[in-house]
Amino acid sequence: MKFNLSEITELIKSRRSIRPESFSSRKVQRDQIELIIGNAQWAPNHGKTEPWRFMVYESEESRNVLSQALGKIYLEEVNKADQNDAKLAKLIRRPLISSVIIVVCMSRQKEERIPEIEEIEAVACAVQNMQLTATAYGIGSFWSSPKIIYSDRMKKFLEIGEKDKCLGLIYLGYSK
């Protein structure tokens, strides 16, 4: 056997969503972030389109920009009567208490040869690779997909194309 199957199985079984509220102040290192993203790029994808795009928010300044943008988009997207103070506070707080946030997007190919659903599925496979790599490092990860990330306002903030999609926010940090 080329790989230790029991270790791979244990890694898969050990992966858990760890909410940012459980993160410590310990920072995820740049080389770890690079390997997490590097492994994401080995995900299967039909037609070799590699539709995933990652935006890394690591510095305090960039995480603050993301935090403020999420709060603003929430207030603009959600009807006033449906707004929830706790949900708003969580959207604003999570980028500030995470070591790093990776915004995951799907970049739609111009030719549209591959069905959109297959591109989305490829990105989901990339996210699984990211989360397994984080788990191997002992880093907690949480894939968040609040409704506002699918909005045109979010696309504008991220500067992604009309047919592209934001598919989630991956929060990374060490568990307390």
Tab-separated table of C-alpha atoms in Angstrom:
chain	number	residue	atom	x	y	z
A	1	MET	CA	0.000	0.000	0.000
A	2	LYS	CA	1.411	3.393	-1.031
A	3	PHE	CA	-0.178	5.415	1.810
A	4	ASN	CA	-1.075	4.641	5.384
A	5	LEU	CA	-4.807	4.090	4.998
A	6	SER	CA	-5.489	4.070	8.728
A	7	GLU	CA	-3.916	7.543	9.098
A	8	ILE	CA	-5.898	8.883	6.147
A	9	THR	CA	-9.098	7.403	7.557
A	10	GLU	CA	-8.335	8.902	10.972
A	11	LEU	CA	-7.709	12.318	9.385
A	12	ILE	CA	-11.053	12.195	7.573
A	13	LYS	CA	-12.870	11.107	10.728
A	14	SER	CA	-11.106	13.776	12.825
A	15	ARG	CA	-12.143	16.719	10.672
A	16	ARG	CA	-14.659	18.846	12.531
A	17	SER	CA	-16.097	22.309	12.082
A	18	ILE	CA	-14.602	24.498	14.780
A	19	ARG	CA	-16.450	27.785	15.176
A	20	PRO	CA	-14.307	30.924	15.368
A	21	GLU	CA	-15.670	31.596	18.849
A	22	SER	CA	-13.561	28.611	19.961
A	23	PHE	CA	-10.300	29.923	18.471
A	24	SER	CA	-7.357	31.002	20.604
A	25	SER	CA	-5.136	33.985	19.801
A	26	ARG	CA	-2.422	31.707	18.343
A	27	LYS	CA	-1.720	32.664	14.727
A	28	VAL	CA	-1.772	30.346	11.733
A	29	GLN	CA	1.571	30.677	9.944
A	30	ARG	CA	1.954	31.868	6.347
A	31	ASP	CA	3.541	28.588	5.166
A	32	GLN	CA	0.572	26.683	6.609
A	33	ILE	CA	-1.882	28.939	4.752
A	34	GLU	CA	0.072	28.414	1.535
A	35	LEU	CA	-0.027	24.620	1.892
A	36	ILE	CA	-3.749	24.674	2.761
A	37	ILE	CA	-4.449	26.629	-0.440
A	38	GLY	CA	-1.930	24.580	-2.414
A	39	ASN	CA	-3.670	21.348	-1.462
A	40	ALA	CA	-7.029	22.838	-2.396
A	41	GLN	CA	-5.785	23.161	-5.949
A	42	TRP	CA	-5.449	19.377	-6.247
A	43	ALA	CA	-9.220	18.913	-6.109
A	44	PRO	CA	-10.866	17.096	-9.008
A	45	ASN	CA	-12.433	19.347	-11.614
A	46	HIS	CA	-14.056	18.534	-14.908
A	47	GLY	CA	-12.241	19.863	-17.946
A	48	LYS	CA	-9.281	21.071	-15.853
A	49	THR	CA	-11.031	24.419	-15.384
A	50	GLU	CA	-9.744	24.894	-11.809
A	51	PRO	CA	-12.675	27.187	-10.970
A	52	TRP	CA	-11.634	27.981	-7.390
A	53	ARG	CA	-10.433	31.414	-6.370
A	54	PHE	CA	-9.192	32.253	-2.894
A	55	MET	CA	-8.863	35.624	-1.185
A	56	VAL	CA	-6.846	35.560	2.009
A	57	TYR	CA	-7.577	37.977	4.849
A	58	GLU	CA	-4.714	37.548	7.278
A	59	SER	CA	-3.574	40.925	8.559
A	60	GLU	CA	-5.515	42.705	11.268
A	61	GLU	CA	-6.247	45.505	8.803
A	62	SER	CA	-7.631	43.208	6.090
A	63	ARG	CA	-9.720	41.217	8.581
A	64	ASN	CA	-11.159	44.509	9.845
A	65	VAL	CA	-12.054	45.532	6.262
A	66	LEU	CA	-13.821	42.183	5.759
A	67	SER	CA	-15.594	42.518	9.106
A	68	GLN	CA	-16.915	45.981	8.275
A	69	ALA	CA	-17.946	44.904	4.765
A	70	LEU	CA	-19.904	41.916	6.060
A	71	GLY	CA	-21.737	44.135	8.548
A	72	LYS	CA	-22.529	46.757	5.926
A	73	ILE	CA	-23.707	44.178	3.376
A	74	TYR	CA	-25.916	42.509	5.985
A	75	LEU	CA	-27.578	45.823	6.855
A	76	GLU	CA	-28.110	46.625	3.165
A	77	GLU	CA	-29.269	43.145	2.084
A	78	VAL	CA	-31.573	42.109	4.911
A	79	ASN	CA	-34.917	43.853	5.357
A	80	LYS	CA	-34.900	45.981	8.494
A	81	ALA	CA	-37.754	43.932	10.002
A	82	ASP	CA	-35.767	40.699	9.485
A	83	GLN	CA	-32.452	41.924	10.850
A	84	ASN	CA	-31.088	40.154	13.887
A	85	ASP	CA	-28.605	41.927	16.167
A	86	ALA	CA	-26.955	38.665	17.252
A	87	LYS	CA	-26.449	37.543	13.638
A	88	LEU	CA	-25.022	40.947	12.703
A	89	ALA	CA	-22.664	40.890	15.686
A	90	LYS	CA	-21.456	37.397	14.732
A	91	LEU	CA	-20.773	38.445	11.130
A	92	ILE	CA	-18.742	41.410	12.329
A	93	ARG	CA	-16.930	39.584	15.160
A	94	ARG	CA	-15.826	36.371	13.412
A	95	PRO	CA	-13.219	37.926	11.098
A	96	LEU	CA	-11.740	39.745	14.083
A	97	ILE	CA	-11.328	36.623	16.244
A	98	SER	CA	-9.960	34.359	13.506
A	99	SER	CA	-6.302	34.085	12.601
A	100	VAL	CA	-7.124	34.051	8.913
A	101	ILE	CA	-10.183	33.997	6.674
A	102	ILE	CA	-10.096	32.536	3.198
A	103	VAL	CA	-12.948	33.715	1.007
A	104	VAL	CA	-13.743	30.948	-1.462
A	105	CYS	CA	-15.183	31.820	-4.865
A	106	MET	CA	-16.082	29.985	-8.030
A	107	SER	CA	-14.832	31.643	-11.198
A	108	ARG	CA	-17.195	30.793	-14.048
A	109	GLN	CA	-15.410	30.032	-17.294
A	110	LYS	CA	-16.315	32.355	-20.156
A	111	GLU	CA	-17.060	29.493	-22.575
A	112	GLU	CA	-19.389	27.795	-20.073
A	113	ARG	CA	-18.402	24.362	-21.441
A	114	ILE	CA	-18.750	22.758	-18.035
A	115	PRO	CA	-22.129	22.953	-16.248
A	116	GLU	CA	-22.071	25.482	-13.423
A	117	ILE	CA	-23.015	22.832	-10.844
A	118	GLU	CA	-19.854	20.885	-11.685
A	119	GLU	CA	-17.752	23.992	-11.122
A	120	ILE	CA	-19.421	24.531	-7.741
A	121	GLU	CA	-18.829	20.876	-6.858
A	122	ALA	CA	-15.143	21.207	-7.778
A	123	VAL	CA	-14.821	24.179	-5.437
A	124	ALA	CA	-16.508	22.175	-2.670
A	125	CYS	CA	-13.910	19.429	-3.194
A	126	ALA	CA	-11.181	22.076	-2.919
A	127	VAL	CA	-12.682	23.223	0.381
A	128	GLN	CA	-12.618	19.642	1.674
A	129	ASN	CA	-8.913	19.456	0.811
A	130	MET	CA	-8.377	22.723	2.689
A	131	GLN	CA	-10.198	21.503	5.766
A	132	LEU	CA	-8.388	18.159	5.809
A	133	THR	CA	-5.032	19.928	5.520
A	134	ALA	CA	-5.972	22.295	8.339
A	135	THR	CA	-6.985	19.303	10.467
A	136	ALA	CA	-3.637	17.620	9.782
A	137	TYR	CA	-1.923	20.774	11.093
A	138	GLY	CA	-4.155	20.837	14.177
A	139	ILE	CA	-5.821	24.011	12.899
A	140	GLY	CA	-9.547	24.485	13.367
A	141	SER	CA	-11.620	25.405	10.326
A	142	PHE	CA	-15.160	26.574	9.812
A	143	TRP	CA	-16.892	26.919	6.430
A	144	SER	CA	-19.498	29.644	6.768
A	145	SER	CA	-22.012	30.547	4.082
A	146	PRO	CA	-24.375	33.264	5.331
A	147	LYS	CA	-26.975	34.229	2.717
A	148	ILE	CA	-25.384	37.627	2.129
A	149	ILE	CA	-22.330	36.077	0.449
A	150	TYR	CA	-24.484	35.228	-2.562
A	151	SER	CA	-25.506	38.860	-3.078
A	152	ASP	CA	-24.444	41.278	-5.801
A	153	ARG	CA	-23.141	43.564	-3.038
A	154	MET	CA	-20.741	40.833	-1.939
A	155	LYS	CA	-19.653	40.297	-5.548
A	156	LYS	CA	-18.969	44.002	-5.818
A	157	PHE	CA	-16.960	44.034	-2.580
A	158	LEU	CA	-14.909	41.026	-3.755
A	159	GLU	CA	-14.620	42.437	-7.288
A	160	ILE	CA	-15.675	39.170	-8.905
A	161	GLY	CA	-17.483	38.717	-12.211
A	162	GLU	CA	-21.226	38.668	-12.765
A	163	LYS	CA	-21.308	34.887	-13.290
A	164	ASP	CA	-18.804	34.164	-10.522
A	165	LYS	CA	-20.001	33.170	-7.053
A	166	CYS	CA	-18.771	33.563	-3.525
A	167	LEU	CA	-19.273	30.125	-1.972
A	168	GLY	CA	-18.077	30.668	1.547
A	169	LEU	CA	-15.816	32.054	4.183
A	170	ILE	CA	-13.293	29.622	5.637
A	171	TYR	CA	-12.306	30.739	9.117
A	172	LEU	CA	-9.028	29.284	10.401
A	173	GLY	CA	-7.545	29.304	13.864
A	174	TYR	CA	-6.232	27.163	16.680
A	175	SER	CA	-8.800	25.854	19.103
A	176	LYS	CA	-8.582	27.051	22.728
